[in-house]
mmCIF file of C-alpha atoms and ligand atoms in Angstrom:
data_model
loop_
_atom_site.group_PDB
_atom_site.id
_atom_site.type_symbol
_atom_site.label_atom_id
_atom_site.label_comp_id
_atom_site.label_asym_id
_atom_site.label_seq_id
_atom_site.Cartn_x
_atom_site.Cartn_y
_atom_site.Cartn_z
ATOM 1 C CA MET A 299 116.847 93.005 123.608
ATOM 2 C CA GLY A 300 119.739 95.284 123.790
ATOM 3 C CA THR A 301 118.470 98.191 125.814
ATOM 4 C CA ARG A 302 120.819 100.543 123.983
ATOM 5 C CA GLY A 303 119.540 99.262 120.673
ATOM 6 C CA ARG A 304 116.081 100.466 121.649
ATOM 7 C CA GLU A 305 117.280 103.761 123.132
ATOM 8 C CA ILE A 306 118.909 104.922 119.929
ATOM 9 C CA VAL A 307 115.626 104.729 118.030
ATOM 10 C CA GLY A 308 114.799 108.377 117.458
ATOM 11 C CA LEU A 309 111.030 108.117 117.282
ATOM 12 C CA ASP A 310 108.080 106.946 119.360
ATOM 13 C CA VAL A 311 108.841 103.229 119.653
ATOM 14 C CA GLU A 312 105.306 102.310 120.717
ATOM 15 C CA LYS A 313 103.857 103.971 117.615
ATOM 16 C CA LEU A 314 106.427 102.229 115.473
ATOM 17 C CA ILE A 315 105.513 98.855 117.010
ATOM 18 C CA VAL A 316 101.841 99.484 116.132
ATOM 19 C CA GLU A 317 102.799 100.133 112.506
ATOM 20 C CA LEU A 318 104.976 97.017 112.433
ATOM 21 C CA ASN A 319 102.106 94.946 113.840
ATOM 22 C CA ARG A 320 99.785 96.344 111.169
ATOM 23 C CA ALA A 321 102.287 95.307 108.525
ATOM 24 C CA LEU A 322 102.681 91.893 110.194
ATOM 25 C CA SER A 323 98.910 91.386 109.948
ATOM 26 C CA ASP A 324 99.031 92.403 106.277
ATOM 27 C CA GLU A 325 101.782 89.891 105.578
ATOM 28 C CA TRP A 326 99.883 86.973 107.101
ATOM 29 C CA LEU A 327 96.743 87.847 105.155
ATOM 30 C CA ALA A 328 98.807 88.290 101.974
ATOM 31 C CA TYR A 329 100.482 84.957 102.624
ATOM 32 C CA TYR A 330 97.155 83.170 102.870
ATOM 33 C CA GLN A 331 95.654 85.045 99.918
ATOM 34 C CA TYR A 332 98.551 83.890 97.713
ATOM 35 C CA TRP A 333 98.690 80.413 99.184
ATOM 36 C CA ILE A 334 94.988 79.627 98.796
ATOM 37 C CA GLY A 335 94.975 81.389 95.419
ATOM 38 C CA SER A 336 97.701 79.005 94.217
ATOM 39 C CA LYS A 337 95.453 76.062 95.160
ATOM 40 C CA VAL A 338 92.236 77.209 93.475
ATOM 41 C CA VAL A 339 93.410 79.187 90.439
ATOM 42 C CA VAL A 340 92.223 78.063 86.999
ATOM 43 C CA GLY A 341 92.795 79.399 83.509
ATOM 44 C CA PRO A 342 95.555 80.199 81.021
ATOM 45 C CA MET A 343 99.197 79.648 82.022
ATOM 46 C CA ARG A 344 98.029 77.930 85.166
ATOM 47 C CA ASP A 345 101.333 76.244 86.038
ATOM 48 C CA ALA A 346 103.339 79.450 85.670
ATOM 49 C CA VAL A 347 100.783 81.343 87.756
ATOM 50 C CA VAL A 348 100.780 78.681 90.490
ATOM 51 C CA ALA A 349 104.598 78.852 90.643
ATOM 52 C CA GLU A 350 104.555 82.642 90.935
ATOM 53 C CA LEU A 351 101.780 82.714 93.561
ATOM 54 C CA THR A 352 103.592 80.071 95.613
ATOM 55 C CA GLU A 353 106.873 81.978 95.425
ATOM 56 C CA HIS A 354 105.162 85.173 96.540
ATOM 57 C CA ALA A 355 103.365 83.361 99.384
ATOM 58 C CA ASN A 356 106.763 82.203 100.693
ATOM 59 C CA ASP A 357 108.124 85.751 100.434
ATOM 60 C CA GLU A 358 105.178 87.157 102.421
ATOM 61 C CA LEU A 359 105.726 84.565 105.163
ATOM 62 C CA ARG A 360 109.406 85.530 105.278
ATOM 63 C CA HIS A 361 108.381 89.205 105.589
ATOM 64 C CA ALA A 362 106.113 88.278 108.520
ATOM 65 C CA GLY A 363 109.148 86.693 110.193
ATOM 66 C CA MET A 364 111.289 89.791 109.643
ATOM 67 C CA LEU A 365 108.593 92.013 111.173
ATOM 68 C CA ALA A 366 108.039 89.740 114.187
ATOM 69 C CA ASP A 367 111.795 89.617 114.846
ATOM 70 C CA ARG A 368 112.078 93.398 114.710
ATOM 71 C CA ILE A 369 109.050 93.848 116.985
ATOM 72 C CA MET A 370 110.727 91.519 119.508
ATOM 73 C CA GLN A 371 113.989 93.466 119.271
ATOM 74 C CA LEU A 372 112.036 96.627 120.080
ATOM 75 C CA GLU A 373 110.546 94.851 123.115
ATOM 76 C CA GLY A 374 107.083 94.884 121.610
ATOM 77 C CA ALA A 375 104.587 92.047 121.325
ATOM 78 C CA PRO A 376 103.793 90.681 117.880
ATOM 79 C CA VAL A 377 100.086 90.103 117.168
ATOM 80 C CA LEU A 378 99.222 86.831 118.898
ATOM 81 C CA LYS A 379 95.707 86.153 117.647
ATOM 82 C CA PRO A 380 94.776 85.653 113.982
ATOM 83 C CA GLU A 381 91.378 87.245 114.637
ATOM 84 C CA GLU A 382 93.230 90.529 115.225
ATOM 85 C CA TRP A 383 94.707 90.519 111.705
ATOM 86 C CA TYR A 384 91.537 91.973 110.169
ATOM 87 C CA ASP A 385 91.368 94.830 112.680
ATOM 88 C CA MET A 386 95.081 95.590 112.516
ATOM 89 C CA CYS A 387 95.777 95.290 108.786
ATOM 90 C CA ASN A 388 96.111 98.085 106.234
ATOM 91 C CA CYS A 389 95.358 96.125 103.094
ATOM 92 C CA GLY A 390 92.558 93.716 104.000
ATOM 93 C CA TYR A 391 91.977 90.324 102.433
ATOM 94 C CA ASP A 392 90.447 89.519 99.051
ATOM 95 C CA SER A 393 89.120 85.972 99.000
ATOM 96 C CA PRO A 394 89.474 84.261 95.623
ATOM 97 C CA ASP A 395 85.756 83.524 95.241
ATOM 98 C CA ASP A 396 86.271 83.689 91.494
ATOM 99 C CA PRO A 397 89.285 81.422 90.772
ATOM 100 C CA ALA A 398 89.895 82.808 87.269
ATOM 101 C CA VAL A 399 93.562 83.683 86.732
ATOM 102 C CA ARG A 400 92.796 87.252 85.724
ATOM 103 C CA LYS A 401 90.690 87.864 88.819
ATOM 104 C CA ILE A 402 93.281 86.404 91.177
ATOM 105 C CA LEU A 403 96.053 88.397 89.521
ATOM 106 C CA ASP A 404 94.024 91.613 89.868
ATOM 107 C CA GLN A 405 93.348 90.953 93.546
ATOM 108 C CA ASN A 406 97.007 90.313 94.279
ATOM 109 C CA ILE A 407 98.203 93.291 92.230
ATOM 110 C CA LYS A 408 95.912 95.446 94.358
ATOM 111 C CA GLY A 409 97.418 93.854 97.474
ATOM 112 C CA GLU A 410 100.965 94.552 96.306
ATOM 113 C CA GLN A 411 100.152 98.172 95.572
ATOM 114 C CA CYS A 412 98.817 98.530 99.098
ATOM 115 C CA ALA A 413 101.934 96.801 100.496
ATOM 116 C CA ILE A 414 104.178 99.217 98.598
ATOM 117 C CA ASP A 415 102.310 102.114 100.241
ATOM 118 C CA VAL A 416 102.671 100.496 103.681
ATOM 119 C CA TYR A 417 106.464 100.106 103.417
ATOM 120 C CA ASN A 418 106.833 103.522 101.839
ATOM 121 C CA LYS A 419 105.117 104.897 104.940
ATOM 122 C CA ILE A 420 107.323 102.904 107.337
ATOM 123 C CA MET A 421 110.434 104.022 105.453
ATOM 124 C CA LYS A 422 109.384 107.675 105.699
ATOM 125 C CA MET A 423 108.615 107.221 109.390
ATOM 126 C CA THR A 424 112.022 105.681 110.184
ATOM 127 C CA GLU A 425 114.336 107.473 107.750
ATOM 128 C CA GLY A 426 117.263 108.953 109.671
ATOM 129 C CA LYS A 427 115.726 107.773 112.964
ATOM 130 C CA ASP A 428 115.827 104.002 113.015
ATOM 131 C CA PRO A 429 118.260 102.616 110.451
ATOM 132 C CA ILE A 430 117.533 98.975 111.328
ATOM 133 C CA THR A 431 113.788 99.208 110.710
ATOM 134 C CA TYR A 432 114.417 101.433 107.701
ATOM 135 C CA GLN A 433 116.718 98.832 106.155
ATOM 136 C CA MET A 434 114.195 96.061 106.856
ATOM 137 C CA ALA A 435 111.358 98.043 105.254
ATOM 138 C CA PHE A 436 113.623 98.772 102.290
ATOM 139 C CA GLU A 437 114.340 95.069 101.785
ATOM 140 C CA ILE A 438 110.650 94.147 102.016
ATOM 141 C CA MET A 439 109.666 97.028 99.716
ATOM 142 C CA ARG A 440 112.129 95.761 97.108
ATOM 143 C CA ASP A 441 110.293 92.394 97.109
ATOM 144 C CA GLU A 442 106.837 94.017 96.929
ATOM 145 C CA VAL A 443 107.871 96.134 93.940
ATOM 146 C CA GLU A 444 109.136 92.976 92.247
ATOM 147 C CA HIS A 445 105.897 91.135 93.115
ATOM 148 C CA GLU A 446 103.758 93.839 91.542
ATOM 149 C CA ASP A 447 105.925 93.838 88.432
ATOM 150 C CA ASP A 448 105.839 90.014 88.125
ATOM 151 C CA LEU A 449 102.046 89.883 88.407
ATOM 152 C CA GLN A 450 101.505 92.728 85.968
ATOM 153 C CA ALA A 451 103.853 91.020 83.490
ATOM 154 C CA ILE A 452 101.831 87.782 83.694
ATOM 155 C CA ALA A 453 98.568 89.725 83.360
ATOM 156 C CA GLU A 454 99.978 91.367 80.253
ATOM 157 C CA ASP A 455 101.110 87.983 78.830
ATOM 158 C CA ILE A 456 97.668 86.383 79.167
ATOM 159 C CA LYS A 457 95.769 89.396 77.869
ATOM 160 C CA GLY A 458 95.752 88.042 74.326
ATOM 161 C CA ILE A 459 94.877 84.464 75.356
ATOM 162 C CA LYS A 460 91.228 83.424 75.322
HETATM 163 FE FE1 FE B 1347 105.232 91.121 101.870
HETATM 164 FE FE1 FE B 1348 104.264 90.931 98.075
HETATM 165 MG MG1 MG B 1349 107.905 86.747 91.657
#
């Protein structure tokens, strides 16, 4: 990377890279949670739910790419081993053992709420100190807020359905 681009970052870059790797681990786990959820889900409004879960899975994978690119720019090393995702992550992984729509929606809503907290933290950490990472976290946060809203809207829609 641009050496100067790293020098202007006004906070501990190593600490920032750790936080970005935590978020990267979260994104991969979120990606798989959505992706496998879209395969196994059963219940009311199944097709609409599958479409939403698939769309969100693709967004999470895109977020993982944004984080890995920023980590590389900062001359860090993105997490290389999937087995490290569990140790590194903030939000964990909820396996869809119960494939009922309501259960899967609840699990993913919980995941989005955790993701919102993660990017809120990264934004606070970088505000006024690292505009590039701040802007990236802002863009991801905007998606996570939309994800939570989408899932809660579907959950509300199917409430009355048996
Ligand atoms: Fe995400
Ligand atoms: Fe999300
Ligand atoms: Mg959506």
